[in-house]
Amino acid sequence: MGRGERVPRGPGRERGEPAGSAVKPHAPACDRNRDPILAVLREHFADRRRVLEIGSGTGQHAVHFAAALPWLDWQCSDVAAQLAGIRLWLDEAALPNTPAPLELDVARGPWPESGRFDAVFTANTLHIMGWPEVEAFFAGAGRLLDGAQGGKLVVYGPFNYGGAYTSDSNRDFDAWLAARDPRSAIRDAEAVEALASAAGLGRMADVAMPANNRCLVFSREKG
């Protein structure tokens, strides 16, 4: 990955500028990665209808994806501090398929009820979360998609494989993460897949993305 792909951010994903004013938060990384991610979502969410985005950050991804995939109801969520900035993006776009964002902390909840959504999406969150939060994320996503026929989970971000970095830039980024917050780290894809499997989600695809990122696609069957 190029260092320019990463921006300092809080508990969710690409944070951009603080959301405490009337100026929409903006993360340049969202502008760069949105179309490669969209291509994955267009394929794997073609038969989905209700998506929960976890860690919506600035809200940029939400308006881009909801506009391009109008058959989806795209539900943003994030910790309370991020919601005002997300609302600025949603209100300006005024799309019919982006309801008001939900407050959601993956470790503390409140998680929506099972069956309300048939897909979950998150981008650049797992390496920001501590490992207990990553565990809570997959457990919560598994419960949320329980009983959703073919329910899908798409996770975007950098991953290690076999305990090894995929690039020198990912190694440098991981060192930056550790210096910023010792709980943060690029996650091993195998460890993430084990959590998904324990939650009843099997890996469908591992898609290479620009800047040494990946999209991991998981699915569960009914029951």
Coordinates of C-alpha atoms in Angstrom, one line a residue:
M1 CA 0.0 0.0 0.0
G2 CA 1.1 3.6 -0.5
R3 CA 1.3 5.6 2.6
G4 CA -1.0 8.1 1.0
E5 CA -3.8 5.5 1.3
R6 CA -3.8 5.9 5.1
V7 CA -5.0 8.9 7.0
P8 CA -5.1 9.3 10.8
R9 CA -8.5 8.4 12.1
G10 CA -10.5 7.3 15.2
P11 CA -12.3 4.1 16.1
G12 CA -14.0 3.7 12.8
R13 CA -12.6 4.1 9.3
E14 CA -11.3 7.0 7.2
R15 CA -12.0 10.0 9.5
G16 CA -10.9 13.0 7.6
E17 CA -11.5 16.4 9.3
P18 CA -13.3 16.6 12.7
A19 CA -17.1 16.4 12.4
G20 CA -17.8 19.1 15.0
S21 CA -18.6 21.9 12.5
A22 CA -20.9 22.4 9.6
V23 CA -18.1 21.5 7.2
K24 CA -18.4 18.0 5.9
P25 CA -15.6 15.7 7.0
H26 CA -13.5 14.5 4.0
A27 CA -11.0 11.7 3.7
P28 CA -9.0 11.7 0.4
A29 CA -8.5 7.9 0.7
C30 CA -12.2 7.4 0.3
D31 CA -12.0 9.2 -3.1
R32 CA -9.2 6.9 -4.2
N33 CA -10.6 3.5 -3.0
R34 CA -14.4 3.9 -3.6
D35 CA -14.6 2.7 -7.2
P36 CA -12.5 -0.4 -6.7
I37 CA -14.6 -1.3 -3.7
L38 CA -17.8 -0.5 -5.6
A39 CA -16.8 -3.1 -8.3
V40 CA -16.7 -5.8 -5.5
L41 CA -20.0 -4.7 -4.0
R42 CA -21.7 -4.5 -7.4
E43 CA -20.9 -8.2 -7.8
H44 CA -21.5 -9.6 -4.4
F45 CA -24.4 -7.4 -3.3
A46 CA -26.3 -7.8 -6.5
D47 CA -29.0 -9.9 -4.7
R48 CA -28.9 -8.1 -1.4
R49 CA -31.4 -5.5 -0.3
R50 CA -30.4 -4.1 3.2
V51 CA -26.8 -3.3 4.1
L52 CA -25.4 -2.3 7.4
E53 CA -22.1 -0.3 7.1
I54 CA -20.1 -0.6 10.3
G55 CA -17.7 2.3 10.9
S56 CA -19.0 4.6 8.3
G57 CA -16.5 7.3 9.2
T58 CA -17.0 10.4 7.1
G59 CA -20.1 9.0 5.2
Q60 CA -18.4 9.4 1.8
H61 CA -18.5 5.7 1.0
A62 CA -22.2 5.5 1.9
V63 CA -23.3 8.2 -0.5
H64 CA -21.2 6.9 -3.3
F65 CA -22.3 3.3 -2.9
A66 CA -26.0 4.1 -2.3
A67 CA -26.1 6.3 -5.4
A68 CA -24.5 3.6 -7.6
L69 CA -26.4 0.7 -6.1
P70 CA -30.0 2.1 -5.8
W71 CA -31.6 -1.3 -5.1
L72 CA -29.8 -1.3 -1.7
D73 CA -31.0 0.4 1.5
W74 CA -27.6 1.5 2.9
Q75 CA -27.6 2.0 6.7
C76 CA -24.7 3.8 8.1
S77 CA -23.4 3.3 11.6
D78 CA -20.6 4.5 13.8
V79 CA -19.7 5.6 17.3
A80 CA -21.5 8.7 18.5
A81 CA -18.7 11.2 17.7
Q82 CA -18.9 10.4 14.0
L83 CA -22.6 10.7 13.4
A84 CA -22.8 14.5 12.9
G85 CA -20.3 14.3 10.0
I86 CA -22.1 11.4 8.4
R87 CA -25.4 13.2 8.6
L88 CA -23.9 16.2 6.7
W89 CA -23.0 13.9 3.8
L90 CA -26.3 12.1 3.8
D91 CA -28.4 15.3 4.1
E92 CA -26.5 16.9 1.2
A93 CA -26.9 13.8 -1.0
A94 CA -30.6 13.4 -0.1
L95 CA -30.7 9.9 -1.4
P96 CA -33.9 7.9 -0.8
N97 CA -32.0 4.8 0.3
T98 CA -29.8 6.2 3.1
P99 CA -31.7 6.4 6.4
A100 CA -30.4 8.3 9.4
P101 CA -27.1 6.8 10.8
L102 CA -27.3 4.4 13.8
E103 CA -25.0 4.7 16.8
L104 CA -23.1 1.5 17.1
D105 CA -20.0 0.5 19.1
V106 CA -19.1 -3.0 18.1
A107 CA -18.1 -4.0 21.6
R108 CA -20.9 -2.2 23.5
G109 CA -23.7 -2.2 21.0
P110 CA -26.5 -1.7 20.6
W111 CA -26.5 -4.1 17.6
P112 CA -29.6 -4.1 15.4
E113 CA -31.9 -7.2 15.7
S114 CA -31.1 -10.3 13.8
G115 CA -32.7 -10.5 10.3
R116 CA -33.0 -6.8 9.8
F117 CA -30.1 -6.8 7.3
D118 CA -28.9 -9.3 4.7
A119 CA -25.4 -7.8 4.2
V120 CA -22.7 -6.1 6.2
F121 CA -19.9 -3.9 4.9
T122 CA -16.9 -2.3 6.7
A123 CA -13.8 -0.6 5.4
N124 CA -10.5 0.2 7.1
T125 CA -11.8 -0.7 10.6
L126 CA -10.2 -3.9 11.7
H127 CA -6.7 -2.6 11.9
I128 CA -7.9 0.4 14.0
M129 CA -9.9 -1.7 16.5
G130 CA -8.3 -3.7 19.3
W131 CA -8.4 -7.4 18.9
P132 CA -11.3 -7.8 21.4
E133 CA -13.3 -5.4 19.2
V134 CA -12.4 -7.4 16.1
E135 CA -13.8 -10.5 17.9
A136 CA -16.9 -8.6 18.8
F137 CA -17.3 -7.3 15.3
F138 CA -17.4 -10.8 13.8
A139 CA -19.6 -12.2 16.5
G140 CA -22.1 -9.4 16.0
A141 CA -22.1 -9.7 12.2
G142 CA -22.7 -13.4 12.5
R143 CA -25.7 -12.8 14.8
L144 CA -27.0 -10.0 12.6
L145 CA -26.9 -12.2 9.5
D146 CA -28.3 -15.3 11.3
G147 CA -31.1 -16.7 9.1
A148 CA -30.4 -14.4 6.2
Q149 CA -30.3 -16.7 3.2
G150 CA -26.9 -16.1 1.6
G151 CA -26.1 -13.2 3.9
K152 CA -22.9 -11.4 2.9
L153 CA -20.1 -9.7 4.7
V154 CA -17.5 -7.6 2.8
V155 CA -14.4 -6.4 4.7
Y156 CA -12.0 -4.0 3.0
G157 CA -8.5 -3.2 4.3
P158 CA -4.9 -4.3 4.6
F159 CA -4.1 -7.9 5.8
N160 CA -1.1 -10.1 6.5
Y161 CA -0.9 -13.6 5.2
G162 CA 0.9 -16.4 7.1
G163 CA 2.1 -13.7 9.5
A164 CA 4.0 -11.9 6.8
Y165 CA 3.5 -8.4 5.4
T166 CA 2.5 -8.1 1.7
S167 CA 4.6 -5.0 1.1
D168 CA 7.2 -2.8 2.8
S169 CA 4.6 0.0 2.9
N170 CA 2.2 -2.2 4.9
R171 CA 5.1 -3.0 7.3
D172 CA 5.7 0.8 7.7
F173 CA 2.0 1.4 8.2
D174 CA 1.8 -1.3 10.9
A175 CA 4.7 0.3 12.8
W176 CA 2.8 3.7 12.6
L177 CA -0.3 2.1 13.9
A178 CA 1.5 0.5 16.9
A179 CA 3.2 3.8 17.8
R180 CA -0.2 5.6 17.6
D181 CA -2.1 2.9 19.6
P182 CA -0.6 -0.4 20.7
R183 CA -4.0 -2.1 20.3
S184 CA -4.1 -1.4 16.6
A185 CA -2.4 -3.6 14.0
I186 CA -2.8 -5.0 10.5
R187 CA -4.6 -8.3 11.1
D188 CA -3.7 -11.8 9.7
A189 CA -6.2 -12.9 7.2
E190 CA -6.2 -16.4 8.6
A191 CA -7.1 -15.2 12.1
V192 CA -9.9 -13.1 10.7
E193 CA -11.2 -16.0 8.7
A194 CA -11.2 -18.1 11.8
L195 CA -13.4 -15.6 13.6
A196 CA -15.7 -15.4 10.6
S197 CA -16.0 -19.2 10.5
A198 CA -16.8 -19.3 14.2
A199 CA -19.6 -16.9 13.5
G200 CA -21.0 -19.1 10.8
L201 CA -19.5 -17.1 7.9
G202 CA -17.4 -18.8 5.2
R203 CA -15.0 -17.0 2.9
M204 CA -16.3 -16.7 -0.6
A205 CA -13.6 -14.5 -2.1
D206 CA -10.3 -12.7 -1.4
V207 CA -10.0 -9.9 -3.9
A208 CA -6.8 -7.9 -4.5
M209 CA -7.3 -4.2 -4.4
P210 CA -5.1 -1.2 -5.2
A211 CA -2.4 0.0 -2.7
N212 CA -1.9 -3.5 -1.2
N213 CA -5.4 -3.8 0.2
R214 CA -7.9 -6.6 0.0
C215 CA -11.6 -7.2 0.0
L216 CA -12.6 -10.3 2.0
V217 CA -16.0 -11.6 1.1
F218 CA -17.9 -13.9 3.5
S219 CA -21.3 -15.6 3.2
R220 CA -23.6 -17.6 5.4
E221 CA -26.4 -19.9 4.6
K222 CA -29.8 -20.1 6.3
G223 CA -29.8 -21.9 9.6

